[in-house]
PDB file of C-alpha atoms in Angstrom:
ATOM      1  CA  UNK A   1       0.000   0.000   0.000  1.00 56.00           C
ATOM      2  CA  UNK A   2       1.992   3.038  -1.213  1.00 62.00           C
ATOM      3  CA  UNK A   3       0.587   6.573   1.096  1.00 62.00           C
ATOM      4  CA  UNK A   4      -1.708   8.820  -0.992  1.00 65.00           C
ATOM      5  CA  UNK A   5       0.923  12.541  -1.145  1.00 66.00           C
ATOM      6  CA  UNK A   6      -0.244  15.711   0.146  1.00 60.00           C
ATOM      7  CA  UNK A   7      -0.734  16.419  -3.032  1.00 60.00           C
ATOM      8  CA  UNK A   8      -3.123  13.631  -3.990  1.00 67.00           C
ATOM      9  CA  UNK A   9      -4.800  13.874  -0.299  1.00 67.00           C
ATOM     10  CA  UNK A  10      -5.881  17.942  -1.206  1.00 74.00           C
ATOM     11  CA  UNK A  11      -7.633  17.186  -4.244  1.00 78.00           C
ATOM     12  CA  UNK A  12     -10.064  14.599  -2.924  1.00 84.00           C
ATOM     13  CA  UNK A  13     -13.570  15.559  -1.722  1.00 89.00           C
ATOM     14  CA  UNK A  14     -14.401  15.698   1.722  1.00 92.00           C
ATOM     15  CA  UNK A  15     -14.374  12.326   3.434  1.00 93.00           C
ATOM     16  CA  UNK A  16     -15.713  11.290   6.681  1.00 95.00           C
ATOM     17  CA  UNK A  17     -14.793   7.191   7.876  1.00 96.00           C
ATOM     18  CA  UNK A  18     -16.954   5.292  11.005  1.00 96.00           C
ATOM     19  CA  UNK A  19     -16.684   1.698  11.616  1.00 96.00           C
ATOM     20  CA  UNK A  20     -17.758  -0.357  14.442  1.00 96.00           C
ATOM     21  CA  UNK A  21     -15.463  -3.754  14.576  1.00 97.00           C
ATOM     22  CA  UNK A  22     -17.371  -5.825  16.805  1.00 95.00           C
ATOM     23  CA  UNK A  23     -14.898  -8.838  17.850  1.00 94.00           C
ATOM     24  CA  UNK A  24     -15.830 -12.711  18.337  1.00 93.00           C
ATOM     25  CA  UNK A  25     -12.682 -15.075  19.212  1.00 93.00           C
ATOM     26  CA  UNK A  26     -10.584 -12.429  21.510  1.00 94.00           C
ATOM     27  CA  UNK A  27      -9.548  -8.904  20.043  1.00 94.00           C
ATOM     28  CA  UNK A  28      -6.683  -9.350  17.391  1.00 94.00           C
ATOM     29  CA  UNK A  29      -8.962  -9.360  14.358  1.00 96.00           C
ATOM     30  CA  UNK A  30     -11.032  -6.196  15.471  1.00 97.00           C
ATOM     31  CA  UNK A  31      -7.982  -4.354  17.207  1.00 96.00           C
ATOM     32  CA  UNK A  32      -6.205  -4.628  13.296  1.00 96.00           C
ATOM     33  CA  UNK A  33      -9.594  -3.756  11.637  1.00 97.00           C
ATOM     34  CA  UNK A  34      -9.956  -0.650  13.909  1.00 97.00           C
ATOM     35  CA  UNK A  35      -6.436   0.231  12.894  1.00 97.00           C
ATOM     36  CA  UNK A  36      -5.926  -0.584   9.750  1.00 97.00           C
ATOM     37  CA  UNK A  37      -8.945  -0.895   7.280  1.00 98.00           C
ATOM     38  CA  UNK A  38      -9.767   2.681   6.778  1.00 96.00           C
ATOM     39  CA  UNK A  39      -5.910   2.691   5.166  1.00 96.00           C
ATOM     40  CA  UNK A  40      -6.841  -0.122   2.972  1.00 97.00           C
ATOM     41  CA  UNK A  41      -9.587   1.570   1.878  1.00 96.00           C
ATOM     42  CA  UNK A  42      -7.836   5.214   0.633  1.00 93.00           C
ATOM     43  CA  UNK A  43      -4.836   3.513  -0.608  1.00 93.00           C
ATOM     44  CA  UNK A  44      -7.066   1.566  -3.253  1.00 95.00           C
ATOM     45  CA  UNK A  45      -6.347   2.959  -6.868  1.00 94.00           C
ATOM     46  CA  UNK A  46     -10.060   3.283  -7.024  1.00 95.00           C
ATOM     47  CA  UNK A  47     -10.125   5.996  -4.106  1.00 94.00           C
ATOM     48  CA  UNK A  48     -11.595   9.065  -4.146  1.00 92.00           C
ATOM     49  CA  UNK A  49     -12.817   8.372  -7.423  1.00 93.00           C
ATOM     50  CA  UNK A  50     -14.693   5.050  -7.184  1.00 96.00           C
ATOM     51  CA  UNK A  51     -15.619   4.925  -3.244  1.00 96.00           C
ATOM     52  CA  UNK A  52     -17.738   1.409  -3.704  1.00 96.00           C
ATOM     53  CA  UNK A  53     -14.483  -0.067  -5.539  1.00 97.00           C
ATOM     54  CA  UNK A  54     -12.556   1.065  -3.092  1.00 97.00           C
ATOM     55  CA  UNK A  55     -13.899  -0.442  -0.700  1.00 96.00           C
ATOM     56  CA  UNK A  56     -14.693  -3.663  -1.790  1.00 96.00           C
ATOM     57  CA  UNK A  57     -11.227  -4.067  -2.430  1.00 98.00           C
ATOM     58  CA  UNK A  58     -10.377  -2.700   0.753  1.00 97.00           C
ATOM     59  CA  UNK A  59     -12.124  -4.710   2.902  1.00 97.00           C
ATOM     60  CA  UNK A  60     -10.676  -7.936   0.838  1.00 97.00           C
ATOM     61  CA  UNK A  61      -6.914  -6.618   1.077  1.00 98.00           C
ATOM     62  CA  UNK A  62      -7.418  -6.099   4.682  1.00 97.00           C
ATOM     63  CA  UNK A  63      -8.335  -9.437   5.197  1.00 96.00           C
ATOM     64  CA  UNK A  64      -5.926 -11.209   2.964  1.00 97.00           C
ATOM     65  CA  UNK A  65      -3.249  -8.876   4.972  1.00 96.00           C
ATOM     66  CA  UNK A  66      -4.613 -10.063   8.246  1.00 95.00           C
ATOM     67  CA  UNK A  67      -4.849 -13.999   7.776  1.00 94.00           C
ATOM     68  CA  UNK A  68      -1.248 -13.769   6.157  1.00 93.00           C
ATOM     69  CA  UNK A  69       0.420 -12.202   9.563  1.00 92.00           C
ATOM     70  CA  UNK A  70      -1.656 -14.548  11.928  1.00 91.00           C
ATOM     71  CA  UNK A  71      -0.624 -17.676   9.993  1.00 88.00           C
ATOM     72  CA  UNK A  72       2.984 -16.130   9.230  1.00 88.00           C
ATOM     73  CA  UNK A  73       3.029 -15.261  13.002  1.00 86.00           C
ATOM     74  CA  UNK A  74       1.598 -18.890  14.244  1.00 83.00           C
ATOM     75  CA  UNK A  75       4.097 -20.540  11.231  1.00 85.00           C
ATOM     76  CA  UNK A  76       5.313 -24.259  13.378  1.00 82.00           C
ATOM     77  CA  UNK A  77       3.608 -23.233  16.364  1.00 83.00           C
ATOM     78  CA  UNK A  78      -0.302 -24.227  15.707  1.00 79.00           C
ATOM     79  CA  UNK A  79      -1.023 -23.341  19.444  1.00 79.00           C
ATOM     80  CA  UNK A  80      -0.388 -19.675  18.500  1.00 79.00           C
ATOM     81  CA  UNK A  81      -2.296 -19.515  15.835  1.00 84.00           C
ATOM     82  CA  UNK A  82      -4.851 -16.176  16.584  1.00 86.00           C
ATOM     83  CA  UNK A  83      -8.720 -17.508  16.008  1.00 90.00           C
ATOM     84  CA  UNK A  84     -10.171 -14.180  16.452  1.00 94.00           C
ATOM     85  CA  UNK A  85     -12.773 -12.911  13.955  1.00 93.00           C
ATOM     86  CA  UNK A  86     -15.034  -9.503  13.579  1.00 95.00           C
ATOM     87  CA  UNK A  87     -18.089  -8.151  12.157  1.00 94.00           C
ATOM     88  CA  UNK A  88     -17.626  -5.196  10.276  1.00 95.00           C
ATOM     89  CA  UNK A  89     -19.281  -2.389   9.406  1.00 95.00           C
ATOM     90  CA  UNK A  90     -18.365   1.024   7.920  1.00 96.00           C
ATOM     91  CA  UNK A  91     -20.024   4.354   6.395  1.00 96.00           C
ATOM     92  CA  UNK A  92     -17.807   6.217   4.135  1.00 96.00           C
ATOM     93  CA  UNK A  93     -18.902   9.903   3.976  1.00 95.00           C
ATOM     94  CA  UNK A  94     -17.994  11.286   0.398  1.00 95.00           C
ATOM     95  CA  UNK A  95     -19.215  14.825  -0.082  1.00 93.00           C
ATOM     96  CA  UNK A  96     -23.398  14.286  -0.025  1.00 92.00           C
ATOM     97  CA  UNK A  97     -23.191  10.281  -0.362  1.00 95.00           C
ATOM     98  CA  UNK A  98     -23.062   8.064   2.244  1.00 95.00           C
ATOM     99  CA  UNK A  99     -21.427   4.575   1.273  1.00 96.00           C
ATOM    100  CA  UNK A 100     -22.510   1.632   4.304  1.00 96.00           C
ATOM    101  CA  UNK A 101     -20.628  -2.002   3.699  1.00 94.00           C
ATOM    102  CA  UNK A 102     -21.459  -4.903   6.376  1.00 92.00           C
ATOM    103  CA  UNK A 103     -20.150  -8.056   7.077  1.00 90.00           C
ATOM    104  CA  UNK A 104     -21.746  -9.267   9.886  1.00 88.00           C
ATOM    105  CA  UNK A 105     -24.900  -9.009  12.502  1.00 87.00           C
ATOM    106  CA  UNK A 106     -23.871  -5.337  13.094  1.00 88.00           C
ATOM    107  CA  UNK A 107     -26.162  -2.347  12.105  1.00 91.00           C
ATOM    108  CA  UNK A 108     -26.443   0.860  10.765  1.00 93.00           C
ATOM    109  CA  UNK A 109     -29.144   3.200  11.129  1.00 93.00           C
ATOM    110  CA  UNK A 110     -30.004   7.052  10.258  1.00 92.00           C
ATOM    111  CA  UNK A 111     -32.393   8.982  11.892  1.00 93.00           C
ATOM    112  CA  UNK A 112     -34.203  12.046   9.730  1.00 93.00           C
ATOM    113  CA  UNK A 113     -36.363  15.028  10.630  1.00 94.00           C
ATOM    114  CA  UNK A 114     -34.872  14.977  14.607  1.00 93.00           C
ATOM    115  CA  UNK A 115     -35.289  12.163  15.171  1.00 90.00           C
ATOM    116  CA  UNK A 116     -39.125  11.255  14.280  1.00 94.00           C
ATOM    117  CA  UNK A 117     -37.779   9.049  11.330  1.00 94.00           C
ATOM    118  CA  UNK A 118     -35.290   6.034  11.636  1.00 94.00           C
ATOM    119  CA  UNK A 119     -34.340   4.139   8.519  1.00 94.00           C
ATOM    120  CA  UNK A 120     -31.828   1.240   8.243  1.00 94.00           C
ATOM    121  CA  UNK A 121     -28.902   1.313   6.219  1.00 93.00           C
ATOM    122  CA  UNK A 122     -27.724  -1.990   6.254  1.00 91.00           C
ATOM    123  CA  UNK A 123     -29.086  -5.560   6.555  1.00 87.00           C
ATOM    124  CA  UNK A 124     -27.863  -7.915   9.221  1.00 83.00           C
ATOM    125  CA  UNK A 125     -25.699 -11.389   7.646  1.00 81.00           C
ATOM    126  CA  UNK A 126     -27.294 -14.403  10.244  1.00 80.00           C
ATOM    127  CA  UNK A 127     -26.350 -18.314   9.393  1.00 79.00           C
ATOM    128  CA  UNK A 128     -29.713 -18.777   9.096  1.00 83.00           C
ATOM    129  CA  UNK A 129     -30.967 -16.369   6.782  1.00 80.00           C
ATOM    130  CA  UNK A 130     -31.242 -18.685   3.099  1.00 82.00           C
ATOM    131  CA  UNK A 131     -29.601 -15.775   1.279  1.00 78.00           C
ATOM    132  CA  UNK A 132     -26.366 -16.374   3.099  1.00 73.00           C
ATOM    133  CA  UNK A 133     -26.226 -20.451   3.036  1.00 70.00           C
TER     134      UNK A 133
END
């Protein structure tokens, strides 16, 4: 992942990035998610330009990234080997459009008019659900 410049960075729109990594397993997984997927995201070549691109690629990076150091880091010792997982879900604020990924039972919600209107903005991912078996 090569650093967007200064240069690059004052030509994009204005961005706004909130996630909620909601560990299963112990912490390791949503710890590096926390830390490290937002990067993932604006170092894409598709960022600022193709938000959706950018962060479907993100989010797969970031987890190709993450099971590569946990099984590098466990390599001939199996009993180290992290088992931590997360659910994941982000809005990317770009200018007036609000991009919302999940992966997971988390949920993301937007309330209108002060409050007297409440609409969701994502849908839950359960086991049992025959859209995700």
């Amino acid at each position: 992942m090569q650093p967007p410049t200064k240069k690059d960075v004052a030509n994009w729109p204005k961005c706004s990035f909130f996630g909620v990594f909601d560990g299963h397993g112990g912490n390791t997984c949503a710890d590096f998610l926390r830390d490290n997927l937002h990067q993932f995201i604006i170092k894409d070549a598709a960022f600022p330009q193709n938000p959706r691109q950018a962060i479907f690629n993100g989010y797969k990076k970031a987890e190709s990234y993450f099971l590569d150091t946990v099984e590098a880091f466990a390599s001939g010792r199996p009993h180290m080997l992290d088992k931590s997982g997360s659910c994941a879900i982000v809005a990317l604020l770009v200018e007036k459009k609000v991009f919302v990924v999940n992966v997971g039972d988390s949920r993301a919600i937007m309330s209108a008019d002060g409050g007297n209107f409440c609409y969701n903005l994502s849908i839950d991912h359960k086991p049992n659900d025959e859209v995700e078996q």
